Amino acid sequence: MEKILNLILEKLDKIENVQAQMQSDIADLKVNQTQIQNDIADLKANQAQMQKDINDLKANQTQMQSDIADLKTNQAQMQKDINDLKANQTQMQSDIADLKANQAQMQKDINDLKANQTQMQSDIADLKTNQIKLEKRVENVEVQLTKVIEKLDNIEKKINDIEAINATRHTEIYMKLENMTEDIIFLKHKEHQTEEDLFKLKLKIAK
């Protein structure tokens, strides 16, 4: 019986030992599982950070590509602006040359205008002198015209007097002409009558 008990005790000891080992193992497993969970959490955090870093890198790369494209566009625009500036500078130099030529022509024109103005001033002085002479001549002509008008007035008066005298004579002449016209008409009538009588006489002689 004791042997059986001893065996049972031994088995119980073994079981206890095994159980103690199992508890120790379970405790170790728990510790390991906690560590694994922590590791997994760290891995997830690291992976999330890495994903964020990748996304940031992609965004940065996209921005860099956009920046490069903008730089190329800006560089092309700058090159175009430089070409335009060169063309404008060339045009400006041409314009400056034209302006200088025009300025020289304008200076020549101004000199010609000054010379013409001096000549015009001389001509105006001559015209003023001639005008004074003409005014004196006009005054003399006006005096002579006044005398001529007076003479014409006298002649007109004489003509009016003569016309008054001739009016009476004209009336007498018109009356005489009317009488002569009547005589002429009568003579023409008599002439016609005479021709008619002669015609009749000829007819009688012919019979």
CSV table of C-alpha atoms in Angstrom, one decimal:
chain,number,residue,atom,x,y,z
A,1,MET,CA,0.0,0.0,0.0
A,2,GLU,CA,2.9,2.3,0.9
A,3,LYS,CA,4.4,1.6,-2.4
A,4,ILE,CA,1.3,2.6,-4.1
A,5,LEU,CA,1.2,5.7,-2.1
A,6,ASN,CA,4.8,6.4,-2.8
A,7,LEU,CA,4.1,5.9,-6.5
A,8,ILE,CA,1.2,8.2,-6.4
A,9,LEU,CA,3.2,10.8,-4.5
A,10,GLU,CA,6.0,10.4,-7.0
A,11,LYS,CA,3.5,10.9,-9.8
A,12,LEU,CA,2.0,13.8,-8.1
A,13,ASP,CA,5.4,15.3,-7.6
A,14,LYS,CA,6.1,14.7,-11.3
A,15,ILE,CA,2.7,16.2,-12.1
A,16,GLU,CA,3.4,19.2,-9.9
A,17,ASN,CA,6.8,19.5,-11.4
A,18,VAL,CA,5.3,19.3,-14.9
A,19,GLN,CA,2.6,21.7,-13.9
A,20,ALA,CA,5.1,24.1,-12.4
A,21,GLN,CA,7.1,23.8,-15.6
A,22,MET,CA,4.0,24.4,-17.6
A,23,GLN,CA,3.2,27.4,-15.5
A,24,SER,CA,6.7,28.6,-16.0
A,25,ASP,CA,6.4,28.0,-19.7
A,26,ILE,CA,3.0,29.7,-19.8
A,27,ALA,CA,4.5,32.6,-17.9
A,28,ASP,CA,7.4,32.6,-20.4
A,29,LEU,CA,4.9,32.4,-23.3
A,30,LYS,CA,2.9,35.3,-21.9
A,31,VAL,CA,6.1,37.3,-21.6
A,32,ASN,CA,7.1,36.2,-25.1
A,33,GLN,CA,3.5,36.9,-26.4
A,34,THR,CA,3.6,40.4,-24.8
A,35,GLN,CA,7.0,40.9,-26.4
A,36,ILE,CA,5.7,39.6,-29.7
A,37,GLN,CA,2.7,42.0,-29.5
A,38,ASN,CA,5.0,44.8,-28.6
A,39,ASP,CA,7.2,43.8,-31.6
A,40,ILE,CA,4.2,43.6,-33.8
A,41,ALA,CA,3.0,47.0,-32.6
A,42,ASP,CA,6.5,48.4,-33.2
A,43,LEU,CA,6.5,46.7,-36.7
A,44,LYS,CA,3.1,48.2,-37.4
A,45,ALA,CA,4.3,51.6,-36.2
A,46,ASN,CA,7.5,51.2,-38.2
A,47,GLN,CA,5.5,50.1,-41.3
A,48,ALA,CA,3.1,53.0,-40.9
A,49,GLN,CA,6.1,55.3,-40.6
A,50,MET,CA,7.7,53.7,-43.6
A,51,GLN,CA,4.5,54.0,-45.6
A,52,LYS,CA,4.2,57.7,-44.5
A,53,ASP,CA,7.9,58.1,-45.5
A,54,ILE,CA,7.2,56.4,-48.9
A,55,ASN,CA,4.2,58.6,-49.4
A,56,ASP,CA,6.2,61.7,-48.5
A,57,LEU,CA,9.0,60.6,-50.8
A,58,LYS,CA,6.4,60.1,-53.6
A,59,ALA,CA,4.9,63.5,-52.9
A,60,ASN,CA,8.3,65.1,-52.8
A,61,GLN,CA,9.3,63.3,-56.0
A,62,THR,CA,6.0,64.5,-57.7
A,63,GLN,CA,6.7,68.0,-56.4
A,64,MET,CA,10.3,67.8,-57.6
A,65,GLN,CA,9.1,66.7,-61.1
A,66,SER,CA,6.6,69.6,-61.0
A,67,ASP,CA,9.4,71.9,-59.9
A,68,ILE,CA,11.6,70.6,-62.7
A,69,ALA,CA,8.8,71.1,-65.3
A,70,ASP,CA,8.3,74.6,-63.9
A,71,LEU,CA,12.0,75.3,-64.1
A,72,LYS,CA,12.1,74.1,-67.7
A,73,THR,CA,9.1,76.2,-68.5
A,74,ASN,CA,10.6,79.2,-66.7
A,75,GLN,CA,13.9,78.6,-68.5
A,76,ALA,CA,12.2,78.5,-71.9
A,77,GLN,CA,10.3,81.7,-71.0
A,78,MET,CA,13.5,83.3,-69.9
A,79,GLN,CA,15.2,82.3,-73.1
A,80,LYS,CA,12.3,83.7,-75.1
A,81,ASP,CA,12.4,86.9,-73.0
A,82,ILE,CA,16.1,87.1,-73.6
A,83,ASN,CA,15.5,86.7,-77.4
A,84,ASP,CA,12.8,89.3,-77.2
A,85,LEU,CA,15.0,91.7,-75.3
A,86,LYS,CA,17.8,91.2,-77.9
A,87,ALA,CA,15.2,91.9,-80.7
A,88,ASN,CA,13.9,94.9,-78.9
A,89,GLN,CA,17.4,96.2,-78.3
A,90,THR,CA,18.2,95.8,-82.0
A,91,GLN,CA,14.9,97.6,-82.8
A,92,MET,CA,15.7,100.3,-80.3
A,93,GLN,CA,19.2,100.8,-81.8
A,94,SER,CA,17.5,101.1,-85.3
A,95,ASP,CA,15.0,103.5,-83.8
A,96,ILE,CA,17.7,105.6,-82.2
A,97,ALA,CA,19.5,105.8,-85.6
A,98,ASP,CA,16.3,106.8,-87.2
A,99,LEU,CA,15.7,109.4,-84.5
A,100,LYS,CA,19.1,110.8,-84.9
A,101,ALA,CA,18.6,111.0,-88.7
A,102,ASN,CA,15.2,112.7,-88.1
A,103,GLN,CA,16.7,115.0,-85.6
A,104,ALA,CA,19.4,116.1,-88.1
A,105,GLN,CA,16.7,116.6,-90.7
A,106,MET,CA,14.6,118.6,-88.2
A,107,GLN,CA,17.6,120.7,-87.4
A,108,LYS,CA,18.1,121.4,-91.1
A,109,ASP,CA,14.4,122.2,-91.4
A,110,ILE,CA,14.6,124.6,-88.5
A,111,ASN,CA,17.6,126.3,-90.0
A,112,ASP,CA,15.7,126.6,-93.3
A,113,LEU,CA,12.6,127.9,-91.4
A,114,LYS,CA,14.8,130.5,-89.7
A,115,ALA,CA,16.3,131.6,-93.0
A,116,ASN,CA,12.8,131.7,-94.6
A,117,GLN,CA,11.5,133.7,-91.6
A,118,THR,CA,14.3,136.2,-92.0
A,119,GLN,CA,13.5,136.5,-95.7
A,120,MET,CA,9.8,136.9,-94.8
A,121,GLN,CA,10.5,139.6,-92.3
A,122,SER,CA,12.5,141.4,-95.0
A,123,ASP,CA,9.6,140.9,-97.4
A,124,ILE,CA,7.1,142.2,-94.8
A,125,ALA,CA,9.3,145.3,-94.3
A,126,ASP,CA,9.3,145.8,-98.1
A,127,LEU,CA,5.5,145.2,-98.2
A,128,LYS,CA,5.0,147.8,-95.5
A,129,THR,CA,7.0,150.3,-97.4
A,130,ASN,CA,5.1,149.6,-100.6
A,131,GLN,CA,1.8,149.7,-98.7
A,132,ILE,CA,2.6,153.2,-97.4
A,133,LYS,CA,3.4,154.3,-101.0
A,134,LEU,CA,0.2,152.6,-102.2
A,135,GLU,CA,-1.8,154.4,-99.5
A,136,LYS,CA,-0.5,157.7,-100.7
A,137,ARG,CA,-1.3,156.8,-104.3
A,138,VAL,CA,-4.8,155.7,-103.2
A,139,GLU,CA,-5.3,159.0,-101.5
A,140,ASN,CA,-4.3,160.8,-104.7
A,141,VAL,CA,-6.6,158.6,-106.7
A,142,GLU,CA,-9.5,159.3,-104.2
A,143,VAL,CA,-9.0,163.0,-104.6
A,144,GLN,CA,-9.0,162.7,-108.4
A,145,LEU,CA,-12.1,160.4,-108.2
A,146,THR,CA,-13.8,163.0,-106.2
A,147,LYS,CA,-13.1,165.6,-108.9
A,148,VAL,CA,-14.3,163.1,-111.6
A,149,ILE,CA,-17.5,162.4,-109.7
A,150,GLU,CA,-18.2,166.1,-109.4
A,151,LYS,CA,-17.6,166.5,-113.1
A,152,LEU,CA,-19.9,163.5,-113.8
A,153,ASP,CA,-22.6,165.0,-111.6
A,154,ASN,CA,-22.4,168.2,-113.7
A,155,ILE,CA,-22.5,166.1,-116.9
A,156,GLU,CA,-25.5,164.2,-115.6
A,157,LYS,CA,-27.3,167.4,-114.8
A,158,LYS,CA,-26.6,168.7,-118.3
A,159,ILE,CA,-27.8,165.4,-119.8
A,160,ASN,CA,-31.0,165.6,-117.8
A,161,ASP,CA,-31.6,169.2,-119.1
A,162,ILE,CA,-30.9,168.0,-122.6
A,163,GLU,CA,-33.3,165.1,-122.2
A,164,ALA,CA,-36.0,167.4,-120.9
A,165,ILE,CA,-35.6,169.5,-124.1
A,166,ASN,CA,-35.4,166.5,-126.3
A,167,ALA,CA,-38.5,165.0,-124.8
A,168,THR,CA,-40.7,167.6,-126.4
A,169,ARG,CA,-38.9,167.1,-129.7
A,170,HIS,CA,-39.4,163.4,-129.5
A,171,THR,CA,-43.1,163.8,-128.9
A,172,GLU,CA,-43.4,165.9,-132.1
A,173,ILE,CA,-41.3,163.4,-134.1
A,174,TYR,CA,-43.5,160.5,-132.9
A,175,MET,CA,-46.6,162.4,-134.0
A,176,LYS,CA,-45.1,163.1,-137.4
A,177,LEU,CA,-44.0,159.4,-137.7
A,178,GLU,CA,-47.6,158.3,-136.9
A,179,ASN,CA,-48.9,160.6,-139.7
A,180,MET,CA,-46.3,159.3,-142.1
A,181,THR,CA,-47.2,155.8,-141.2
A,182,GLU,CA,-50.9,156.4,-142.0
A,183,ASP,CA,-49.9,158.0,-145.3
A,184,ILE,CA,-47.7,155.1,-146.2
A,185,ILE,CA,-50.5,152.6,-145.4
A,186,PHE,CA,-52.9,154.7,-147.5
A,187,LEU,CA,-50.3,154.8,-150.4
A,188,LYS,CA,-49.9,151.1,-150.2
A,189,HIS,CA,-53.6,150.6,-150.3
A,190,LYS,CA,-53.8,152.9,-153.3
A,191,GLU,CA,-51.0,151.0,-155.0
A,192,HIS,CA,-52.8,147.8,-154.5
A,193,GLN,CA,-56.0,149.3,-155.8
A,194,THR,CA,-54.1,150.6,-158.8
A,195,GLU,CA,-52.6,147.2,-159.5
A,196,GLU,CA,-56.0,145.6,-159.3
A,197,ASP,CA,-57.4,148.2,-161.7
A,198,LEU,CA,-54.5,147.6,-164.1
A,199,PHE,CA,-55.2,143.9,-163.9
A,200,LYS,CA,-58.8,144.3,-164.8
A,201,LEU,CA,-57.9,146.7,-167.6
A,202,LYS,CA,-55.5,144.1,-169.0
A,203,LEU,CA,-58.2,141.5,-168.9
A,204,LYS,CA,-60.5,143.8,-170.9
A,205,ILE,CA,-57.8,144.5,-173.5
A,206,ALA,CA,-57.1,140.9,-173.9
A,207,LYS,CA,-60.8,140.2,-174.7
